């Protein structure tokens, strides 16, 4: 099959047929679901009238089929799809984190707020490189500032669970991304993705340290939003 047929197959896998589209607009292109997709770009291919609108199987949100294909083509084409309305993830979401290394070890000190256990130190190291097709400016270099970056978790049951999920997130390339740093304003650089890390051990003056009683639950929630759940920690 061609790339286009494969991409149609991926999108179709997550859709149910819609016989009569509701009198609503598609929230991707803002055109009525009863009419054609407003997407005007290349790469989506033709679609029969019967398949012009689909309903996502889990969340039920409806879109033009061609709008979903255009959205899929815009992403990293990893076989997963995310509902743009409610963020439900279909398949396994992956990111565009550049190549690098994630290591961790236990250190014999307690974090503020976690007096009864030792701590886990995670060390991320990503070298600068050249952007791939999955990045904002393919072929252009990207910088990588402040690496190795050190992060901390309590070595508690919950902290170890978060670590196991972060290892899954790393394998799925979801911890870092390439883009513009909101801290420094630098573009084409490695930046944290949507999962918050604690890069300071001893105080929380910056908001990136301890104590922070809600931190582990926040991270679990942020991981869930990336499609990584506690079941992923069991395997
Ligand atoms: P960013 O500034 O675009 O922010 C993305 C996310 O990371 C946001 O949620 C933000 O709250 C969080 N974040 C920002 N600073 C953080 C920090 N120090 N610790 C933990 N989370 C942080 O992302 P970015 O550019 O990757 O992060 C900026 C941080 O990266 C700097 O504070 C610094 O730690 C490091 N850095 C170091 C150098 C250096 O030359 N040493 C240069 C650039 C960035
Ligand atoms: Zn549409
Ligand atoms: Zn939805």
Tab-separated table of N, CA, C and O and ligand atoms in Angstrom, residues 25-33 35-39 52 62-68, ligand 2:
chain	number	residue	atom	x	y	z
A	25	UNK	N	-20.596	21.941	13.092
A	25	UNK	CA	-19.371	22.179	12.340
A	25	UNK	C	-18.291	21.203	12.808
A	25	UNK	O	-18.270	20.793	13.968
A	26	UNK	N	-17.412	20.848	11.897
A	26	UNK	CA	-16.197	20.102	12.229
A	26	UNK	C	-15.278	21.095	12.941
A	26	UNK	O	-15.010	22.177	12.419
A	27	UNK	N	-14.790	20.746	14.149
A	27	UNK	CA	-13.993	21.733	14.892
A	27	UNK	C	-12.542	21.774	14.412
A	27	UNK	O	-11.759	22.579	14.895
A	28	UNK	N	-12.189	20.935	13.436
A	28	UNK	CA	-10.842	21.055	12.848
A	28	UNK	C	-10.859	22.135	11.766
A	28	UNK	O	-10.038	23.037	11.761
A	29	UNK	N	-11.838	22.065	10.840
A	29	UNK	CA	-11.848	23.025	9.715
A	29	UNK	C	-12.937	24.092	9.847
A	29	UNK	O	-12.966	25.038	9.060
A	30	UNK	N	-13.834	23.939	10.847
A	30	UNK	CA	-14.922	24.897	11.102
A	30	UNK	C	-15.994	24.911	10.005
A	30	UNK	O	-16.814	25.829	9.959
A	31	UNK	N	-15.985	23.938	9.108
A	31	UNK	CA	-17.028	23.828	8.082
A	31	UNK	C	-18.067	22.804	8.548
A	31	UNK	O	-17.756	21.933	9.366
A	32	UNK	N	-19.309	22.891	8.035
A	32	UNK	CA	-20.349	21.934	8.460
A	32	UNK	C	-19.959	20.483	8.170
A	32	UNK	O	-19.381	20.199	7.117
A	33	UNK	N	-20.278	19.592	9.115
A	33	UNK	CA	-19.992	18.166	8.909
A	33	UNK	C	-20.793	17.609	7.737
A	33	UNK	O	-20.393	16.628	7.113
A	35	UNK	N	-21.212	18.968	4.892
A	35	UNK	CA	-20.570	19.323	3.622
A	35	UNK	C	-19.152	18.791	3.564
A	35	UNK	O	-18.730	18.028	4.429
A	36	UNK	N	-18.407	19.207	2.524
A	36	UNK	CA	-17.039	18.702	2.382
A	36	UNK	C	-16.080	19.306	3.405
A	36	UNK	O	-16.348	20.362	3.976
A	37	UNK	N	-14.957	18.622	3.621
A	37	UNK	CA	-13.897	19.124	4.493
A	37	UNK	C	-13.376	20.443	3.968
A	37	UNK	O	-13.235	20.631	2.761
A	38	UNK	N	-13.060	21.351	4.881
A	38	UNK	CA	-12.485	22.637	4.483
A	38	UNK	C	-10.984	22.565	4.279
A	38	UNK	O	-10.375	23.558	3.892
A	39	UNK	N	-10.402	21.403	4.501
A	39	UNK	CA	-8.950	21.271	4.320
A	39	UNK	C	-8.589	21.378	2.846
A	39	UNK	O	-9.129	20.665	2.022
A	52	UNK	N	-17.230	10.315	4.518
A	52	UNK	CA	-16.675	11.666	4.630
A	52	UNK	C	-16.636	12.163	6.078
A	52	UNK	O	-15.860	13.045	6.403
A	62	UNK	N	-16.917	13.785	16.448
A	62	UNK	CA	-17.032	13.558	15.001
A	62	UNK	C	-16.284	14.632	14.216
A	62	UNK	O	-16.314	15.808	14.572
A	63	UNK	N	-15.645	14.194	13.136
A	63	UNK	CA	-14.865	15.097	12.281
A	63	UNK	C	-14.979	14.642	10.838
A	63	UNK	O	-15.283	13.476	10.573
A	64	UNK	N	-14.643	15.552	9.915
A	64	UNK	CA	-14.425	15.124	8.539
A	64	UNK	C	-13.268	14.126	8.527
A	64	UNK	O	-12.222	14.382	9.144
A	65	UNK	N	-13.426	13.057	7.795
A	65	UNK	CA	-12.347	12.078	7.673
A	65	UNK	C	-11.076	12.749	7.143
A	65	UNK	O	-9.977	12.540	7.670
A	66	UNK	N	-11.230	13.587	6.114
A	66	UNK	CA	-10.042	14.222	5.531
A	66	UNK	C	-9.362	15.196	6.498
A	66	UNK	O	-8.149	15.377	6.436
A	67	UNK	N	-10.134	15.791	7.394
A	67	UNK	CA	-9.532	16.676	8.401
A	67	UNK	C	-8.677	15.869	9.374
A	67	UNK	O	-7.592	16.296	9.769
A	68	UNK	N	-9.172	14.678	9.749
A	68	UNK	CA	-8.386	13.822	10.648
A	68	UNK	C	-7.117	13.325	9.953
A	68	UNK	O	-6.049	13.257	10.569
B	2	LIG	ZN1	-13.396	19.359	8.926
